[in-house]
PDB file of C-alpha atoms in Angstrom:
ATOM      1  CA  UNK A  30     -31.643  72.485 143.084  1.00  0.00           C
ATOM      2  CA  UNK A  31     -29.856  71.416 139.968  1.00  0.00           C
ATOM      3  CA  UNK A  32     -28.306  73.974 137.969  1.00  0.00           C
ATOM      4  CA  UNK A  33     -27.596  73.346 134.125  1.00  0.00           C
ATOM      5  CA  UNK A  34     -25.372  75.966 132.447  1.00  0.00           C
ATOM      6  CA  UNK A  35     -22.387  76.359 130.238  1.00  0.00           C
ATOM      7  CA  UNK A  36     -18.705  74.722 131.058  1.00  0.00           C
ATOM      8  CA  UNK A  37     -17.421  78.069 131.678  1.00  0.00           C
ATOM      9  CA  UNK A  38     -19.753  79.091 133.874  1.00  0.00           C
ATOM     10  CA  UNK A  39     -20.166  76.069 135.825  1.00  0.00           C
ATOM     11  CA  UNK A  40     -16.341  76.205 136.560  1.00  0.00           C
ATOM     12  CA  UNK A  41     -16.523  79.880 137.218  1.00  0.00           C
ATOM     13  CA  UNK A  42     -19.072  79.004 139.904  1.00  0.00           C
ATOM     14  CA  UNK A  43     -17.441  76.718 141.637  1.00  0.00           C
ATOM     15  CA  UNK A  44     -14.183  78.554 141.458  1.00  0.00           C
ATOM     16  CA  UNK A  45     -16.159  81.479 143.372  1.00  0.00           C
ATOM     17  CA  UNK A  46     -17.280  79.132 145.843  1.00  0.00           C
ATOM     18  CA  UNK A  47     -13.752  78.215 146.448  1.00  0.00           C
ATOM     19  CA  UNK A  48     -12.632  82.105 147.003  1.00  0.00           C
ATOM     20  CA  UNK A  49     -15.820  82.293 149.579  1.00  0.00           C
ATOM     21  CA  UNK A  50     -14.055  79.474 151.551  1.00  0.00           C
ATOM     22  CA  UNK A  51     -10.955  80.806 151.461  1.00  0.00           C
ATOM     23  CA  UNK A  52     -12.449  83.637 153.677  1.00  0.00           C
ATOM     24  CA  UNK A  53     -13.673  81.228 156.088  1.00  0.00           C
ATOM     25  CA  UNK A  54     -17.254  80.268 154.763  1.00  0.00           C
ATOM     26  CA  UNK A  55     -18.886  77.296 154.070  1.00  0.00           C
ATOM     27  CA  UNK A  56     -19.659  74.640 152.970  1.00  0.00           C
ATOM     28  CA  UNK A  57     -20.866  75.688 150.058  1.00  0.00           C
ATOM     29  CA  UNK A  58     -22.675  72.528 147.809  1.00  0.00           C
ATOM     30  CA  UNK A  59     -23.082  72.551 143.561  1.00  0.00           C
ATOM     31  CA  UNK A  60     -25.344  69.967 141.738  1.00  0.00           C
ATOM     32  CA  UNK A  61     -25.359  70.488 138.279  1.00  0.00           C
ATOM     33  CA  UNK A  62     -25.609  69.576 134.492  1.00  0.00           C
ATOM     34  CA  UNK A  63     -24.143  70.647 131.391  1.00  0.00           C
ATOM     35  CA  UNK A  64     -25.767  72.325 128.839  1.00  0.00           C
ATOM     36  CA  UNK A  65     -24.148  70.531 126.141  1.00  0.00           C
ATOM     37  CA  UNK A  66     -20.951  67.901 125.977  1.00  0.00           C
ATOM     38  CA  UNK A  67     -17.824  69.818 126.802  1.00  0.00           C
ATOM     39  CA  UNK A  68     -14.466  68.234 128.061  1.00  0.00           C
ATOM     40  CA  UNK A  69     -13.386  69.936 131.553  1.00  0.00           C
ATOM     41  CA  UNK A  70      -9.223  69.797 131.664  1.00  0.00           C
ATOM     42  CA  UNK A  71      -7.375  69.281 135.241  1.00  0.00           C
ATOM     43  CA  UNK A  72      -5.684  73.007 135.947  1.00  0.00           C
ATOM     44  CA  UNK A  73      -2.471  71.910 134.593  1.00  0.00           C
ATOM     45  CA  UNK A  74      -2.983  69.791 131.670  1.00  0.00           C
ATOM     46  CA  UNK A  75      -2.542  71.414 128.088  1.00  0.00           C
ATOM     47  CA  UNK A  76      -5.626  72.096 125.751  1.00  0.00           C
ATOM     48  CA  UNK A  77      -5.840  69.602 122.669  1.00  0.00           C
ATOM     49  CA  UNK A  78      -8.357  69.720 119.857  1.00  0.00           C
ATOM     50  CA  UNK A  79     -11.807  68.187 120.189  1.00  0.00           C
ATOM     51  CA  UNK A  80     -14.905  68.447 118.546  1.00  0.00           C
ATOM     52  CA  UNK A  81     -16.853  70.320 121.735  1.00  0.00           C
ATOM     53  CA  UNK A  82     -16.265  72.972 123.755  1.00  0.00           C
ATOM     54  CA  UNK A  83     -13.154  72.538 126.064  1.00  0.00           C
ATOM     55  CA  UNK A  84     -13.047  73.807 129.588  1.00  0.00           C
ATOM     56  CA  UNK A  85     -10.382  74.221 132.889  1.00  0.00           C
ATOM     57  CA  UNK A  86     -11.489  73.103 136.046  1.00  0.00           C
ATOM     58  CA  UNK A  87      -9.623  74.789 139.162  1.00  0.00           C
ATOM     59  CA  UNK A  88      -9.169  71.522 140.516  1.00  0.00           C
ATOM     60  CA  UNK A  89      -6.438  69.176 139.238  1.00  0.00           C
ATOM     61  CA  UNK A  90      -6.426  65.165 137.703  1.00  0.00           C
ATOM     62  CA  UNK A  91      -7.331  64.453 133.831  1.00  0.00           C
ATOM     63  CA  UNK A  92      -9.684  65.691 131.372  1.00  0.00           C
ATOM     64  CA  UNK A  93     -13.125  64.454 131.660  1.00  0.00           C
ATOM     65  CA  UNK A  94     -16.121  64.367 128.853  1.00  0.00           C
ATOM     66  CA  UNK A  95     -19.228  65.843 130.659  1.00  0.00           C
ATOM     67  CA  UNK A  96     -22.364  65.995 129.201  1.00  0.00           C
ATOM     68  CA  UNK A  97     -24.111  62.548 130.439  1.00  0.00           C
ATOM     69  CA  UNK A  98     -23.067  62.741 134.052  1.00  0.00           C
ATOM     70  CA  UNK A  99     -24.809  64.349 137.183  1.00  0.00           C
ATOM     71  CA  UNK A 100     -21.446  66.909 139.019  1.00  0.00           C
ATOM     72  CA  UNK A 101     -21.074  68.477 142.330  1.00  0.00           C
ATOM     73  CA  UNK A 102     -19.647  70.359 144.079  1.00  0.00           C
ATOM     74  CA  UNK A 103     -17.794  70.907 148.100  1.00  0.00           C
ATOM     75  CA  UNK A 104     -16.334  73.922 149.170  1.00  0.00           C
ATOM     76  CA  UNK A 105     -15.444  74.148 152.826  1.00  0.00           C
ATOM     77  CA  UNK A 106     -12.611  74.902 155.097  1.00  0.00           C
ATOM     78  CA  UNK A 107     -10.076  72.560 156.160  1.00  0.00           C
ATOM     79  CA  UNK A 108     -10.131  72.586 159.529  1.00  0.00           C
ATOM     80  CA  UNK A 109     -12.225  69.883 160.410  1.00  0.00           C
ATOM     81  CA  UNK A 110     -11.653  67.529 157.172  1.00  0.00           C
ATOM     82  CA  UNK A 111      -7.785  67.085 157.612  1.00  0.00           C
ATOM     83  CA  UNK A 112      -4.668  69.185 156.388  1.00  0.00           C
ATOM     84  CA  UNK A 113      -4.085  66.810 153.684  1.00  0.00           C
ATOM     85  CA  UNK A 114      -6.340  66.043 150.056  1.00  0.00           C
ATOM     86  CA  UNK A 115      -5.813  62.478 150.935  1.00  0.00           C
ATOM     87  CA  UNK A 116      -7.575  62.889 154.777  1.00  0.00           C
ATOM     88  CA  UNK A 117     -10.365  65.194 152.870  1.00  0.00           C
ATOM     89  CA  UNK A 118     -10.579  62.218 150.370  1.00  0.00           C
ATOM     90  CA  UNK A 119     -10.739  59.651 152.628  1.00  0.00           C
ATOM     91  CA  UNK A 120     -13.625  61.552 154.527  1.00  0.00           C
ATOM     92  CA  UNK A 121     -15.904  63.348 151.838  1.00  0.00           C
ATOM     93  CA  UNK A 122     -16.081  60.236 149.646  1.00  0.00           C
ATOM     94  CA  UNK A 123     -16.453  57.897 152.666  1.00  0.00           C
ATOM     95  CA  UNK A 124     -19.780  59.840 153.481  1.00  0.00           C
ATOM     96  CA  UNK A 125     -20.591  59.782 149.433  1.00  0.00           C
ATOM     97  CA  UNK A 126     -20.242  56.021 149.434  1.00  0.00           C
ATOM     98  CA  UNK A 127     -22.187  55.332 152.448  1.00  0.00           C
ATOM     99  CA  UNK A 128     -25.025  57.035 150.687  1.00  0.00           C
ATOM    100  CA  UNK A 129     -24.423  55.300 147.121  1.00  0.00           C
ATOM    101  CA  UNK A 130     -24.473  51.817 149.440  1.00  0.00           C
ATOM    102  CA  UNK A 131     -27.576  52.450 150.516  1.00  0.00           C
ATOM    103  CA  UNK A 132     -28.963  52.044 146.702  1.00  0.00           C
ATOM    104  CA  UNK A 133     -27.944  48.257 147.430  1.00  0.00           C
ATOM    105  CA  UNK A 134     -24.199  48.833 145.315  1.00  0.00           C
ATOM    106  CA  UNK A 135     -21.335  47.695 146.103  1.00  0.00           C
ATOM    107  CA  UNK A 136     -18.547  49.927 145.989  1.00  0.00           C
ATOM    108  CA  UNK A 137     -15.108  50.996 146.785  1.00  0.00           C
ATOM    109  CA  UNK A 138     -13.103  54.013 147.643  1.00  0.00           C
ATOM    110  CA  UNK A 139      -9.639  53.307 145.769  1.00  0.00           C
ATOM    111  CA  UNK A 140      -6.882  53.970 147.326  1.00  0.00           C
ATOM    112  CA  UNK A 141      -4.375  54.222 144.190  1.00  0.00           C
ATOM    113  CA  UNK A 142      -1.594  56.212 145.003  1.00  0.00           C
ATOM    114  CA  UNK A 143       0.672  55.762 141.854  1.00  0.00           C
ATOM    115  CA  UNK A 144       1.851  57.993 139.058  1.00  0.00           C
ATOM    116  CA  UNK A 145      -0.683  58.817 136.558  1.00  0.00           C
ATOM    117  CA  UNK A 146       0.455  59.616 132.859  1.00  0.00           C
ATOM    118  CA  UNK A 147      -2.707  59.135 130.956  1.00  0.00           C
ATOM    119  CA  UNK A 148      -4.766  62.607 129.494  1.00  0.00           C
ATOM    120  CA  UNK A 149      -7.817  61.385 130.488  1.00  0.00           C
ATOM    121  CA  UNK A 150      -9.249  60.316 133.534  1.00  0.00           C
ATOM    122  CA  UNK A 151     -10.928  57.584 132.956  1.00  0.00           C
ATOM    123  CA  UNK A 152      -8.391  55.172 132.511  1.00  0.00           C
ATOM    124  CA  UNK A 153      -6.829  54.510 136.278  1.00  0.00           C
ATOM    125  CA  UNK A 154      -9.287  55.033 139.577  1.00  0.00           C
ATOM    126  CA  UNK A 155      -7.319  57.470 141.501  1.00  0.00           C
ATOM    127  CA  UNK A 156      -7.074  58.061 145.037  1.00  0.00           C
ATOM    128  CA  UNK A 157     -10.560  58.686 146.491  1.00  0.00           C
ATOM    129  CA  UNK A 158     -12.287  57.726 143.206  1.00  0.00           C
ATOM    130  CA  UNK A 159     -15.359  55.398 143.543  1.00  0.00           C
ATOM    131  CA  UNK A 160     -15.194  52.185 141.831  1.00  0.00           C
ATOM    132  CA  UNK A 161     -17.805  49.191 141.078  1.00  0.00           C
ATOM    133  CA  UNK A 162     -16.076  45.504 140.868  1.00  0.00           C
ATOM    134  CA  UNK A 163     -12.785  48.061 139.503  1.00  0.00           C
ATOM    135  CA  UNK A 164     -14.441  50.119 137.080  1.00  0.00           C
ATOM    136  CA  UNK A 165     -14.646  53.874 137.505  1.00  0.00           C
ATOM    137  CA  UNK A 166     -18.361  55.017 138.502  1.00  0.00           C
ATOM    138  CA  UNK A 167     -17.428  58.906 140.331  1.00  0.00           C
ATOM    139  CA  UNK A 168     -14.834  60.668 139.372  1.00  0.00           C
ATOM    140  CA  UNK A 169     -13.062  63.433 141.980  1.00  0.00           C
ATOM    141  CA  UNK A 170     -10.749  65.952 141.809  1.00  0.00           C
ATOM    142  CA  UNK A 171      -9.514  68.956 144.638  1.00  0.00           C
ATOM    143  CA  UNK A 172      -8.005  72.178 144.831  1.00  0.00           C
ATOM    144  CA  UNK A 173      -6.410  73.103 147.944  1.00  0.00           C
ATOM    145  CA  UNK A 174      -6.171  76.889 149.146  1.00  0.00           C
ATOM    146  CA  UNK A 175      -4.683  78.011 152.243  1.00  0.00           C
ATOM    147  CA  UNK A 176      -7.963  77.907 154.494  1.00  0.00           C
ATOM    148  CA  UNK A 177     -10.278  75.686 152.428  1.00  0.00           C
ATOM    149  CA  UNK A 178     -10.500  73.443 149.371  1.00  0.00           C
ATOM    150  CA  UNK A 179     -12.809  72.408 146.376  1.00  0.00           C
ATOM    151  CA  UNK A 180     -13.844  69.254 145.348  1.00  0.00           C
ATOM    152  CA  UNK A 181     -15.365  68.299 142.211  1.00  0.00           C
ATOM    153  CA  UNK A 182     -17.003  65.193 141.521  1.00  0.00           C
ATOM    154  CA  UNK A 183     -18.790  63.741 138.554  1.00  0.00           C
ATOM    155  CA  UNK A 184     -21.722  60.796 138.734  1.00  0.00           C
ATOM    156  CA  UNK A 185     -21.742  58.719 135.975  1.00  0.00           C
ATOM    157  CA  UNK A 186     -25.329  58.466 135.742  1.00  0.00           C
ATOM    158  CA  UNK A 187     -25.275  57.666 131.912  1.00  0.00           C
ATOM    159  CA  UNK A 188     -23.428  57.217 128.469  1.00  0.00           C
ATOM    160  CA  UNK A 189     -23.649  57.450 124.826  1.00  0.00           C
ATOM    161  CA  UNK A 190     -20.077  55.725 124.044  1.00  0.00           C
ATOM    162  CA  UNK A 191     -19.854  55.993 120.615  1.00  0.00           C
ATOM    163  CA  UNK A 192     -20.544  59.658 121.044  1.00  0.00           C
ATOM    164  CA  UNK A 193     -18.227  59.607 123.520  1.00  0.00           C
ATOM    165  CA  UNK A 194     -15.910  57.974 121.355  1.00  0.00           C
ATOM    166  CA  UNK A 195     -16.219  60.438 118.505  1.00  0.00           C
ATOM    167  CA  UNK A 196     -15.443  63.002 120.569  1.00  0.00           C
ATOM    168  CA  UNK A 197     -12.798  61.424 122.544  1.00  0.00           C
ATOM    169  CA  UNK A 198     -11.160  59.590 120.261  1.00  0.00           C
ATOM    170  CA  UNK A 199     -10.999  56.247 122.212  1.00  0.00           C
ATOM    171  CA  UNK A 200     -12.779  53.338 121.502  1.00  0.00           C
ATOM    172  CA  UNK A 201     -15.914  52.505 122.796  1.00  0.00           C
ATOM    173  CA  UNK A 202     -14.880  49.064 124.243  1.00  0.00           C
ATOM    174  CA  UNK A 203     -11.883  50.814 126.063  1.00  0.00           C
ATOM    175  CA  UNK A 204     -14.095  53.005 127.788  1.00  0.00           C
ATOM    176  CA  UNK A 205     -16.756  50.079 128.763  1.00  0.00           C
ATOM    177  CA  UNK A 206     -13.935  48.157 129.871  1.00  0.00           C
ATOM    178  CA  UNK A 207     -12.949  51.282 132.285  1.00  0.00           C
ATOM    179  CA  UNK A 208     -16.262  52.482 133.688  1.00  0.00           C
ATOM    180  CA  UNK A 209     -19.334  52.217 134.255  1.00  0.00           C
ATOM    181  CA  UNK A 210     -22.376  53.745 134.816  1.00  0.00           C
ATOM    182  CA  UNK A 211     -25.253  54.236 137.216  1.00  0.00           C
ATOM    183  CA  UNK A 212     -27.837  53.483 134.153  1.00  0.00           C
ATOM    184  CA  UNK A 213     -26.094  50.252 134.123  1.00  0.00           C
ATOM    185  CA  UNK A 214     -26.650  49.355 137.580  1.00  0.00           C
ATOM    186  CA  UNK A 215     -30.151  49.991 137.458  1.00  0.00           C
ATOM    187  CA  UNK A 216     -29.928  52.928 139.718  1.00  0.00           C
ATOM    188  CA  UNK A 217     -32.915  55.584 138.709  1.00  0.00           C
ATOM    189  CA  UNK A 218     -32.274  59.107 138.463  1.00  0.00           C
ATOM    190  CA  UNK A 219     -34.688  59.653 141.329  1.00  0.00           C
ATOM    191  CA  UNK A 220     -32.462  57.530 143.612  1.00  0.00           C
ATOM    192  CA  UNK A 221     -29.040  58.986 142.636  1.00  0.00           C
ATOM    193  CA  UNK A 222     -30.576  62.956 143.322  1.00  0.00           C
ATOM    194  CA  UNK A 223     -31.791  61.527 146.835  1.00  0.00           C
ATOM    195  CA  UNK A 224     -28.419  59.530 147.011  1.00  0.00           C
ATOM    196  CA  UNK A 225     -26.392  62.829 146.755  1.00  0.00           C
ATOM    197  CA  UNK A 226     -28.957  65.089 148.812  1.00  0.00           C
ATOM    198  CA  UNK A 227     -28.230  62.290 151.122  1.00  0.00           C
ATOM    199  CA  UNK A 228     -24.383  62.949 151.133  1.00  0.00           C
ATOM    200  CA  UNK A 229     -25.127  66.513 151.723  1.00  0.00           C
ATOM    201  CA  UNK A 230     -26.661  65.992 154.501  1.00  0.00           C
ATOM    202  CA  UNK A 231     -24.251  63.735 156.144  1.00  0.00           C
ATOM    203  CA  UNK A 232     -21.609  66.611 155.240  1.00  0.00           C
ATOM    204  CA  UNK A 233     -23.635  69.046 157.699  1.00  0.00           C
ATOM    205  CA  UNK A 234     -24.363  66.699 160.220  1.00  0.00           C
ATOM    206  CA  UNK A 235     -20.353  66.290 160.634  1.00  0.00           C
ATOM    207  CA  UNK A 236     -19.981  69.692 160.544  1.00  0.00           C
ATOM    208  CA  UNK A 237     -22.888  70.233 163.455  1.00  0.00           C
ATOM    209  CA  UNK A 238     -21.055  67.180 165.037  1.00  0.00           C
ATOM    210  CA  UNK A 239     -17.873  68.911 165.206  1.00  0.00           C
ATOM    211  CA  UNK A 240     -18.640  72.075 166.408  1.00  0.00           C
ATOM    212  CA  UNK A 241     -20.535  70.538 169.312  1.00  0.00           C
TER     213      UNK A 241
END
């Protein structure tokens, strides 16, 4: 089920899920929208102005406008995905592009592992991002707790980019020349929901696999 609420409250959500995991539950899954545009802000970055609402996410990386993508969330433990966010990347977003392939795309996990500088994060694929022909198409961040960890993702399933530029600040043909979306690639909502549900399911089915 999708859920559509408020920035606040869909980080305070998923930052619940996280505590849950941290006592050994899970995994716990998010799909949701945004009520309205709002601009989510890595844990550590430092608020700015903008013309929407401005959240924090309890995951790290750069500040995101959401609004026009589809988001999710994974909270689980660690023990089967790998001690390290890069082994958890490497794994979650494996299974999420397996199920994005099967919509007949072409895609890549990147594998970037340089500094990053730049406020937002649309302007360098980081590590475990998914990319089409280099452009940025999901977006992923993670929090890592002692027992478990959260990842956030964001779909872009579509864009208004001179609304995003208004509110962003950076021009339209910057962000085209960036990312891309879903929309684009002819992918239907219909298909990216079962695309994701997909992903889900592959999560559980490595979970049942392990525990075997």
């Amino acid at each position: 089920m999708i859920e559509v609420l408020d920035g606040y409250e869909n980080m305070q959500k998923d930052h619940e899920n996280f505590l849950r995991v941290e006592e050994d539950e899970g995994p716990l899954f998010r799909l949701y929208l945004w009520k309205k545009p709002v601009i989510s802000l890595g844990f550590h970055q430092e608020p700015r102005d903008f013309p929407v609402d401005v959240v924090k996410r309890p995951t790290g990386g750069g500040a995101l406008l959401h609004g026009w993508d589809i988001s999710f969330s994974v909270a689980d433990v660690k023990e089967m995905w790998g001690k390290s966010p890069k082994k958890i990347y490497l794994r979650l977003m494996g299974l999420l592009k397996e199920s994005l392939e099967r919509l007949g795309l072409s895609l890549v996990v990147s594998n970037y592992g340089g500094s990053y500088k730049e406020y937002f994060c649309i302007f360098q694929p980081t590590f475990g991002e998914i990319t089409h022909r280099g452009k940025k198409l999901v977006a992923c961040a993670m929090r890592m707790g002692k027992r478990g960890f959260l990842l956030h993702g964001s779909l872009f399933w579509t864009l208004d980019y001179l609304k995003a530029e208004q509110i962003m600040g950076i021009p339209s043909e910057r962000l085209r020349d960036r990312m891309i979306t879903f929309e684009e690639l002819s992918v239907s909502w219909e298909e990216l929901l079962k695309a994701v549900e997909d992903f889900f399911t592959r999560i559980l089915l490595c979970k049942a696999s392990y525990s075997l």
